Short mmCIF file of C-alpha atoms and ligand atoms in Angstrom, two decimals:
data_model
loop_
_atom_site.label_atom_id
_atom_site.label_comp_id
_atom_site.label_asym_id
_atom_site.label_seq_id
_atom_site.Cartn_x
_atom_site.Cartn_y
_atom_site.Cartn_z
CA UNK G 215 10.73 19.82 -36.28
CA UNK G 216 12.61 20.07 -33.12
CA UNK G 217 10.32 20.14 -30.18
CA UNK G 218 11.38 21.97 -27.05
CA UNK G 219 11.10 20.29 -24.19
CA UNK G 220 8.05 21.74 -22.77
CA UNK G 221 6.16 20.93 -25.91
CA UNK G 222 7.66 17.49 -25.70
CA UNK G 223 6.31 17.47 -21.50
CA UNK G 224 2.82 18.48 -23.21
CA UNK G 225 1.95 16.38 -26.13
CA UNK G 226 1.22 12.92 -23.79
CA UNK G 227 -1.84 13.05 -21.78
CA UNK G 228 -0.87 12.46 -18.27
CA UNK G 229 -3.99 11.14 -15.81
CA UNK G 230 -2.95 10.83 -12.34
CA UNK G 231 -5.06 7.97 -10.61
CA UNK G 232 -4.61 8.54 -6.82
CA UNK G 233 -5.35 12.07 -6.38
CA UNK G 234 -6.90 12.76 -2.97
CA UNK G 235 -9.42 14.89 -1.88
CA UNK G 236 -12.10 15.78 0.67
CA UNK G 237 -14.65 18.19 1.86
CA UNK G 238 -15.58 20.08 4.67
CA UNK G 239 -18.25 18.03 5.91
CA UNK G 240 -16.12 14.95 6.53
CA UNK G 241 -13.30 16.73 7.85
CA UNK G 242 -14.96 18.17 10.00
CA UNK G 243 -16.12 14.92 11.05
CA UNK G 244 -13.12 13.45 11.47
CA UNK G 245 -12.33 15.96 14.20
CA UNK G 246 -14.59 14.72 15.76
CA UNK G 247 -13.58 11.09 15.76
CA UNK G 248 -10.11 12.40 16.50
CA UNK G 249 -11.90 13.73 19.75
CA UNK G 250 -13.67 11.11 20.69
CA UNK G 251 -11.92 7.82 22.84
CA UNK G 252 -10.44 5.52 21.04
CA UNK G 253 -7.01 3.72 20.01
CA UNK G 254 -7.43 3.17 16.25
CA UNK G 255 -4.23 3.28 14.79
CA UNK G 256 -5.73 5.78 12.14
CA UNK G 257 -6.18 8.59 15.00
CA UNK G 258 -2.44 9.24 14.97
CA UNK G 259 -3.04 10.37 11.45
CA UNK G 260 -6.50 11.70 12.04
CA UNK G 261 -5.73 13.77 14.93
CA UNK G 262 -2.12 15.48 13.39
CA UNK G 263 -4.59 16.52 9.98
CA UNK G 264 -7.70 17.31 11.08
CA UNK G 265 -7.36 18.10 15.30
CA UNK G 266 -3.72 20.17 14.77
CA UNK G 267 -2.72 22.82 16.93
CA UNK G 268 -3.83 26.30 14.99
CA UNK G 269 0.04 26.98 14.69
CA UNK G 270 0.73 24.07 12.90
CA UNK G 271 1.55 25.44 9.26
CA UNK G 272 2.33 21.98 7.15
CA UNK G 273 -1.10 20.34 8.79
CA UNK G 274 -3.03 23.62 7.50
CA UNK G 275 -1.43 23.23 4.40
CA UNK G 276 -1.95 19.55 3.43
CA UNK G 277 -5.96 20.16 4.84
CA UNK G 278 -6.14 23.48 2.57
CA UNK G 279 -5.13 21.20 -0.43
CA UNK G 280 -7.10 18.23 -0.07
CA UNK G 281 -10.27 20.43 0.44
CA UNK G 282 -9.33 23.04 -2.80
CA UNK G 283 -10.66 21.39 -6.01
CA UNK G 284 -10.10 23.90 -8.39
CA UNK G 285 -8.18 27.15 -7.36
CA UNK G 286 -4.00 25.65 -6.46
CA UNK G 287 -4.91 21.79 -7.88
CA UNK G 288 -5.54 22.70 -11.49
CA UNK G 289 -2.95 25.21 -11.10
CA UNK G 290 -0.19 22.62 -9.49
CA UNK G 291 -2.03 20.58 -12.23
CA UNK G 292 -0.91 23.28 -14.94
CA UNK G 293 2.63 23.92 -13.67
CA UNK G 294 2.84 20.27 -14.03
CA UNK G 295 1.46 19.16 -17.58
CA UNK G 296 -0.96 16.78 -15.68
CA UNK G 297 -3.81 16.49 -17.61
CA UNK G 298 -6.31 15.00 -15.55
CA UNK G 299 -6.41 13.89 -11.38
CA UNK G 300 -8.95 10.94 -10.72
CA UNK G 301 -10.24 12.18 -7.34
CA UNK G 302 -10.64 9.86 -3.86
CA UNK G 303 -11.96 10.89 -0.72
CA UNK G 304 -9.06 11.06 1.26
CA UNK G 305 -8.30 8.00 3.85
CA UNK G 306 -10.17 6.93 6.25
CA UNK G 307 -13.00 8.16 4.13
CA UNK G 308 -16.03 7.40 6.08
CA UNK G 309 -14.84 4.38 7.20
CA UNK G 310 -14.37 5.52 10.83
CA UNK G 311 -17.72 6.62 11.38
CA UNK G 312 -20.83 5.26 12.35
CA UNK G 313 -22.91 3.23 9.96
CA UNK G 314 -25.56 6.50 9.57
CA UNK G 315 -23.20 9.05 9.48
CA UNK G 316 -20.85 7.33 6.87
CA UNK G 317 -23.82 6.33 4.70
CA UNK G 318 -25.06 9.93 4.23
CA UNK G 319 -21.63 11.82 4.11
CA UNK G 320 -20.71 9.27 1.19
CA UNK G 321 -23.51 10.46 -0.77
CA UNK G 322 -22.50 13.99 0.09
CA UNK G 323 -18.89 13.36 -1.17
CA UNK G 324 -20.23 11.60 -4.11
CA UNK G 325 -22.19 14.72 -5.05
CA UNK G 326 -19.16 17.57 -4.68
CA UNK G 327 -16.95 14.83 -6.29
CA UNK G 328 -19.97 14.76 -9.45
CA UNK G 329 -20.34 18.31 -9.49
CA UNK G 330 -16.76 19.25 -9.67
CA UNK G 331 -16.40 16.50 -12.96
CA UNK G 332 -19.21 18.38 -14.28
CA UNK G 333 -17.70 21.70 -14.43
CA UNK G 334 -14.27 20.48 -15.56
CA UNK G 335 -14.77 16.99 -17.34
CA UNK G 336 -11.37 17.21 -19.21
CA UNK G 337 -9.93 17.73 -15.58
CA UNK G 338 -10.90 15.31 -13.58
CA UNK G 339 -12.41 12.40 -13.01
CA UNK G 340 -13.91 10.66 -9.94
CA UNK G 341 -13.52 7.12 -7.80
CA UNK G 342 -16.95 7.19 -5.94
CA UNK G 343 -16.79 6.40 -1.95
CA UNK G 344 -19.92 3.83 -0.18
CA UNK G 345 -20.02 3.38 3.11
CA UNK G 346 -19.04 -0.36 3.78
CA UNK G 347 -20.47 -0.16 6.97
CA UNK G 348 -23.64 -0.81 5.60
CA UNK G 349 -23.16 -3.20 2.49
CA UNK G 350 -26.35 -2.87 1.17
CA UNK G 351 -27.12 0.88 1.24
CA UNK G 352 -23.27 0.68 0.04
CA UNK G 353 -24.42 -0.92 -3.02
CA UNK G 354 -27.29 1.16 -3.77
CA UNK G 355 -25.33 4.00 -3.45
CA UNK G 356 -22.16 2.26 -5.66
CA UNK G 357 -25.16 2.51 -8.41
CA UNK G 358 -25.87 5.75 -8.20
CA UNK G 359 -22.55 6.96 -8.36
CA UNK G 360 -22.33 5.22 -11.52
CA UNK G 361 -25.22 4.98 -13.46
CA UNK G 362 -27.23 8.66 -12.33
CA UNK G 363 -23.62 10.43 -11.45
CA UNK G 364 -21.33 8.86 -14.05
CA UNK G 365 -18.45 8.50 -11.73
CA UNK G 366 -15.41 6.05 -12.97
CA UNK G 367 -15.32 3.81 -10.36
CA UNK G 368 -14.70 3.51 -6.20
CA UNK G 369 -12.70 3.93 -3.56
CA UNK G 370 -12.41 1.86 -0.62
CA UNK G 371 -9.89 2.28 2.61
CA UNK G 372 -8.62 -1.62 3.09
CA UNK G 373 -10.19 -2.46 6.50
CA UNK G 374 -13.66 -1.14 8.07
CA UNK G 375 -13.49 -1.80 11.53
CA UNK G 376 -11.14 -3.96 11.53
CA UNK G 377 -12.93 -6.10 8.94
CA UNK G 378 -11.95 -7.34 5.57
CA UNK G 379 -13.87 -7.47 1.77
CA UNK G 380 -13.48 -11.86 2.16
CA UNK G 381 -15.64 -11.16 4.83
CA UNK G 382 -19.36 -12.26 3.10
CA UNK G 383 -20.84 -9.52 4.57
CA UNK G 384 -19.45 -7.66 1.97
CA UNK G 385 -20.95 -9.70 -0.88
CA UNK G 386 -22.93 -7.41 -1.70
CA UNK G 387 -20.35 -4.32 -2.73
CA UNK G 388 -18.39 -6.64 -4.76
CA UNK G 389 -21.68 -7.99 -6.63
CA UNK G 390 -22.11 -4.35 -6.96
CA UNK G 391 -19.40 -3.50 -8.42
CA UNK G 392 -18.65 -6.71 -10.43
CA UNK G 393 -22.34 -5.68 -12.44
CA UNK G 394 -21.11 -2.27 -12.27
CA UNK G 395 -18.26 -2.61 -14.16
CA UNK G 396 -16.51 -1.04 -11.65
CA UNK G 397 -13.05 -1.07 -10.68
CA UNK G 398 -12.60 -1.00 -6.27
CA UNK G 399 -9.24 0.99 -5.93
CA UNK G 400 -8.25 0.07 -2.64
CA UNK G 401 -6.42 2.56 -0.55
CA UNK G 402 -4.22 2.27 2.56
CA UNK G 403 -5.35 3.25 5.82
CA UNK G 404 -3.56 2.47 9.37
CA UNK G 405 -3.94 -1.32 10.23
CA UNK G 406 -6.19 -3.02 11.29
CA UNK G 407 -6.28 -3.38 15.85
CA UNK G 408 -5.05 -7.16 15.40
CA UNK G 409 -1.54 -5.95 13.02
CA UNK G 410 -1.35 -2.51 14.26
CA UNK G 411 1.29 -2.69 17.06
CA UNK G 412 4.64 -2.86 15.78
CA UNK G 413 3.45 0.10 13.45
CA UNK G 414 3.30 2.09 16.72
CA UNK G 415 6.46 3.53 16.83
CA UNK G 416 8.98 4.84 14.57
CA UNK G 417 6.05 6.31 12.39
CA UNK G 418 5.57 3.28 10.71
CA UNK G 419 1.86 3.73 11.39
CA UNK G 420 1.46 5.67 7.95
CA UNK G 421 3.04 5.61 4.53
CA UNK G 422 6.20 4.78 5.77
CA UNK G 423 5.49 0.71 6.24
CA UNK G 424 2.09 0.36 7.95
CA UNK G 425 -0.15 1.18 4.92
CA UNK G 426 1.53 -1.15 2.62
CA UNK G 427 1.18 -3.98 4.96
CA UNK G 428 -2.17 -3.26 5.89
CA UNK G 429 -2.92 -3.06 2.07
CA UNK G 430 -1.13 -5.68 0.73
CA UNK G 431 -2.70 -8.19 3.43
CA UNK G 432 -6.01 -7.16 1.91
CA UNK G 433 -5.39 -8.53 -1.41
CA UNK G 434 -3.92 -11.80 -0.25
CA UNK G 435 -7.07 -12.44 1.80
CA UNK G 436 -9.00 -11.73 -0.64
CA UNK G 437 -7.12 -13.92 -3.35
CA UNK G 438 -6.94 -16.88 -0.99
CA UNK G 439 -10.40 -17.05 -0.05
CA UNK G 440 -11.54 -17.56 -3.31
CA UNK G 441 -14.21 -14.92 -3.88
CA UNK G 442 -12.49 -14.47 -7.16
CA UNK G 443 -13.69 -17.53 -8.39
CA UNK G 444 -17.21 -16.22 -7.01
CA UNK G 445 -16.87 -12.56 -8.88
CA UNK G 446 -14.31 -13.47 -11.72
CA UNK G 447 -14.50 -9.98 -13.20
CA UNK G 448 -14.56 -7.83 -9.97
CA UNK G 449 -11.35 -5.40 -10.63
CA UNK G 450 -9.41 -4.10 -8.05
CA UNK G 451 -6.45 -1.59 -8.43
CA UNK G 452 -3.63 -1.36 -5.08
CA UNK G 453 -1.40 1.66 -5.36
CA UNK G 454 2.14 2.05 -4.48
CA UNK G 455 3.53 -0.17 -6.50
CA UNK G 456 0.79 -2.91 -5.91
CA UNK G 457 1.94 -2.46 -2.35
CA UNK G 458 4.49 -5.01 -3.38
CA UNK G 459 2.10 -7.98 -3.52
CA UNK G 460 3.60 -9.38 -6.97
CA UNK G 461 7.00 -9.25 -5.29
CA UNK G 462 5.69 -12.30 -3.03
CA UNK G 463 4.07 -14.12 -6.48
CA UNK G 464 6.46 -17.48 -6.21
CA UNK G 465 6.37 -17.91 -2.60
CA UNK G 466 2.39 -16.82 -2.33
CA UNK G 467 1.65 -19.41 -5.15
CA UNK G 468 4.13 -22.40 -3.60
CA UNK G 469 2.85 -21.96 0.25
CA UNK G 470 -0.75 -21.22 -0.56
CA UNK G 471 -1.13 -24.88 -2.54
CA UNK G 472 0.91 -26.08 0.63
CA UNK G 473 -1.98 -24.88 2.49
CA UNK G 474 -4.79 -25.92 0.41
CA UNK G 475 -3.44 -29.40 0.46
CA UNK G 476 -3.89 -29.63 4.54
CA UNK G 477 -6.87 -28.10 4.12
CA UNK G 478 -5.88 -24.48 5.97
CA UNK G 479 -6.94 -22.81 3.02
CA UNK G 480 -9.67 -22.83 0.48
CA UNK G 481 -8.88 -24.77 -2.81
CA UNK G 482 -9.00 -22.71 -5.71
CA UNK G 483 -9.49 -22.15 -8.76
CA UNK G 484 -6.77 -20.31 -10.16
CA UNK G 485 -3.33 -19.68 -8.24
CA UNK G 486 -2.87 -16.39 -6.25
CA UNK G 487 -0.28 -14.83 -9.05
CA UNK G 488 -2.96 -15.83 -11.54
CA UNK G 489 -5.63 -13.75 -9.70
CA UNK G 490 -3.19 -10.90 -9.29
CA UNK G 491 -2.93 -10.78 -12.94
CA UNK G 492 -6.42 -11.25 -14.15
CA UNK G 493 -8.22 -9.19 -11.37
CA UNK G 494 -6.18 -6.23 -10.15
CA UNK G 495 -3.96 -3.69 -11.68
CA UNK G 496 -1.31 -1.25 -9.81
CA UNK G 497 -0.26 1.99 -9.61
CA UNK G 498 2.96 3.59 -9.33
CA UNK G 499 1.40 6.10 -6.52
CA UNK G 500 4.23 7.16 -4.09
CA UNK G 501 6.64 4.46 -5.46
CA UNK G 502 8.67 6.77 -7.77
CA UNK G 503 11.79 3.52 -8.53
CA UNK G 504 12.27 2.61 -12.11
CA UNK G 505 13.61 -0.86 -10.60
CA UNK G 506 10.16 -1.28 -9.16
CA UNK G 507 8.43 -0.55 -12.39
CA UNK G 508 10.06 -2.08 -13.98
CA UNK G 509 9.64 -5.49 -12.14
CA UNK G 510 5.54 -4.67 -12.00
CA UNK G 511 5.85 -4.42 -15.94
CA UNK G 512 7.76 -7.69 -16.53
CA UNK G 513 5.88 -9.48 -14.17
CA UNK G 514 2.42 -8.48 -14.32
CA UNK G 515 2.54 -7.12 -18.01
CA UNK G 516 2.33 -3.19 -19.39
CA UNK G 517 -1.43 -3.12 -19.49
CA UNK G 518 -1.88 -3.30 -15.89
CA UNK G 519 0.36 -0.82 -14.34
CA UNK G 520 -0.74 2.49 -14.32
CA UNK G 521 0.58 6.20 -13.04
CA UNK G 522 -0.30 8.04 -10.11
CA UNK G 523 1.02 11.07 -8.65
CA UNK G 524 -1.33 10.90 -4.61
CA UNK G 525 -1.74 14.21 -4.17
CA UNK G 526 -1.42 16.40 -1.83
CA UNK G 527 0.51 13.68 -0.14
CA UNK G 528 3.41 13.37 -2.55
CA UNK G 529 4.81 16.37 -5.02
CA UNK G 530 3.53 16.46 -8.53
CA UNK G 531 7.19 17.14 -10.07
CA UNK G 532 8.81 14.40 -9.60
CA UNK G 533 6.37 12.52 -9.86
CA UNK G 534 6.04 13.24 -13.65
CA UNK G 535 9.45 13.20 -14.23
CA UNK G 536 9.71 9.54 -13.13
CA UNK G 537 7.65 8.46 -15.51
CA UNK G 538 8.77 10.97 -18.20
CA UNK G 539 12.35 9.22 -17.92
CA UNK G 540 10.84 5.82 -17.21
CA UNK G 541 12.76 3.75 -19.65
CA UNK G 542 9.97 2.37 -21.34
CA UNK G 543 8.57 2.57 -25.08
CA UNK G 544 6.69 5.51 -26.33
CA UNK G 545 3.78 2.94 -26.69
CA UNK G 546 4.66 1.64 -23.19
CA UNK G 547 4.67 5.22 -22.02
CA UNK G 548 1.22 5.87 -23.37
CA UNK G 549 -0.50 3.01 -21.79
CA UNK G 550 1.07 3.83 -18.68
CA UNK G 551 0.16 7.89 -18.51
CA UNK G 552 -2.92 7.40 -19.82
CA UNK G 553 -4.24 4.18 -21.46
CA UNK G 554 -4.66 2.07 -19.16
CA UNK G 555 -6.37 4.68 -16.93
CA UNK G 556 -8.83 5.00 -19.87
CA UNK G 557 -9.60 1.93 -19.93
CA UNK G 558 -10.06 0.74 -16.47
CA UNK G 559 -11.67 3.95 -15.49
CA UNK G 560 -13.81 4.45 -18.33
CA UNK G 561 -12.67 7.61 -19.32
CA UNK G 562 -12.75 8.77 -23.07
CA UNK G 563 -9.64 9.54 -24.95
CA UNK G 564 -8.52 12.93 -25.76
C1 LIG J 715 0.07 9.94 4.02
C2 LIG J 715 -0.08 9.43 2.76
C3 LIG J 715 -1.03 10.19 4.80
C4 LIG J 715 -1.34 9.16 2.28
C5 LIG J 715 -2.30 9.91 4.29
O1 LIG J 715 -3.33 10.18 5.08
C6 LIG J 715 -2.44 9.38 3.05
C7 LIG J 715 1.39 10.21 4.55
C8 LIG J 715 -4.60 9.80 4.70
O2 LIG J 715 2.34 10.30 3.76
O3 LIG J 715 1.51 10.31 5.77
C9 LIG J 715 -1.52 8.58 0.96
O4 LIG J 715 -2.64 8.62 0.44
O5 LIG J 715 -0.56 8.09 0.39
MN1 LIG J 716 -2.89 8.03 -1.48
#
């Protein structure tokens, strides 16, 4: 039978991994941080969102979607044959707060985020936030999200003050989630104070450059620490594109034995490319280039790239039609919308 189009748009399940969300209680608290002093590179970004002038129509916009759940999501959702969103807490998350504060609006968000599953479980699905500033109320909470909430996994926005997860400090969220079985996706926000200053102008602070950098330096530190070898199965998943990370795979491997040898870096177990491959996946978030996919495909293999559309922040349309006219395999195409999600997300098949 010939399928129309539409029909053919329909019949694979499409679950968008990067979906962004938030709720009233934390953006109303990040007004508040985007009162308070400071020099964060994040408050250029927190005070345009959540501190913008009343007349500001595209700010009210962009807040009005990321705090709507169910009234123009499932409907830009509809219009768009996405199946499914796996919802974040929007960036910073509660990572610019104090240690209190982001502890107990974590397990707020982690309760609207459970709810909201509940009442549409074919809809959505749910990365669970923690509060890093506190790493071991973080892992309490990073099992209850889990085991009493059934959430699919966590969130994290790269640095919290300034800090990174090789810091062992942290120890005890990656533990966490290692046992957990669950996969860390971590998130851009603005760098960190040390990196932050060339982002300063040009609006490289955000999306444009900033984020990826920020990102990106996240997973290297982590690789070339070494704490895989302490938490081999800890899973972590970078969006946009792996924020390029695998692009740097020869030179990352060559340099990094360079500086084991003189002893500038810790000697390993397995090389950084290796790590890449065994302990994250990507997604295609905000990266919309077949080139690029296809490059993440060859080089880190079909099973570990995944689709994501970030809304509100990018437009569902084209989003799906990238990967619609991805040239890739049916099979290849399924594991990509959907399988892989599955999988690393724990999510049941259709
Ligand atoms: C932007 C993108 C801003 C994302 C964000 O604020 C997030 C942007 C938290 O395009 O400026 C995102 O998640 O990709
Ligand atoms: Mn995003």
């Amino acid at each position: 039978m010939s399928a129309a189009p539409k029909n053919q748009k329909k019949k694979i399940r499409r679950i968008a991994t990067e979906e962004a969300f938030s709720i009233p209680e934390v953006a109303a608290g990040l007004r508040d941080v985007a009162r308070a002093p400071g020099d964060s590179q994040d408050l250029i970004l927190v005070k345009r969102i959540y501190d913008a002038p009343k007349d500001d129509k595209p700010m009210a916009s962009l807040l009005a979607h990321l705090l709507d759940l169910e009234v123009m999501r499932l409907r830009d959702m509809d219009d768009n044959n996405v199946d499914m969103h796996i919802l974040s807490l929007t960036a910073p998350g509660v990572q610019m707060f104090d240690a209190d504060t982001a502890t107990s609006l974590a397990a707020l968000a982690n309760d609207r985020l459970a709810e909201v599953v509940r009442r549409h479980p074919t809809r959505f699905a749910g990365l669970a936030t923690f509060a890093p500033q506190s790493p071991q109320r973080a892992a309490k909470e990073m099992e209850r999200a889990i085991k009493k909430l059934k959430l699919n996994g966590f969130i994290l926005n790269s640095h919290t003050n300034s800090e990174y997860l090789d810091n062992p400090k942290y120890f005890p969220i990656l533990e966490a989630a290692e046992a957990l079985d669950g996969c860390i996706y971590i998130h851009p926000r603005a760098a960190s104070d040390g990196m932050a200053k060339p982002f300063a102008d040009y609006g490289l602070d955000s999306a444009q450059w900033g984020y990826g950098l920020e990102t990106s330096t996240h997973a290297v530190r982590m690789m070339v620490s070494g704490l895989f070898d302490r938490f081999p199965k800890l899973k972590i998943c970078l969006g946009h594109m792996g924020e390029a990370v695998h692009f740097w795979s020869w030179r990352l491997d060559y340099m990094n034995r360079n500086a084991q040898n003189r002893g500038a870096a810790p000697k390993l177990k397995l090389t950084p490319s290796e790590y890449f491959k065994r302990n994250f996946v990507i997604t295609t978030s905000g990266q919309e280039s077949h080139l690029a996919l296809d490059y993440s495909i060859k080089s880190l293999g079909i099973d570990n790239v995944l689709w994501a559309i970030d809304y509100p922040y990018q437009p569902s349309a084209p989003a799906v039609a990238f990967m619609d006219s991805a040239p890739v395999s049916v099979a290849e195409r399924e594991k990509l919308y959907h399988g892989n999600a599955e999988r690393v997300f724990h999510i049941l098949p259709a």
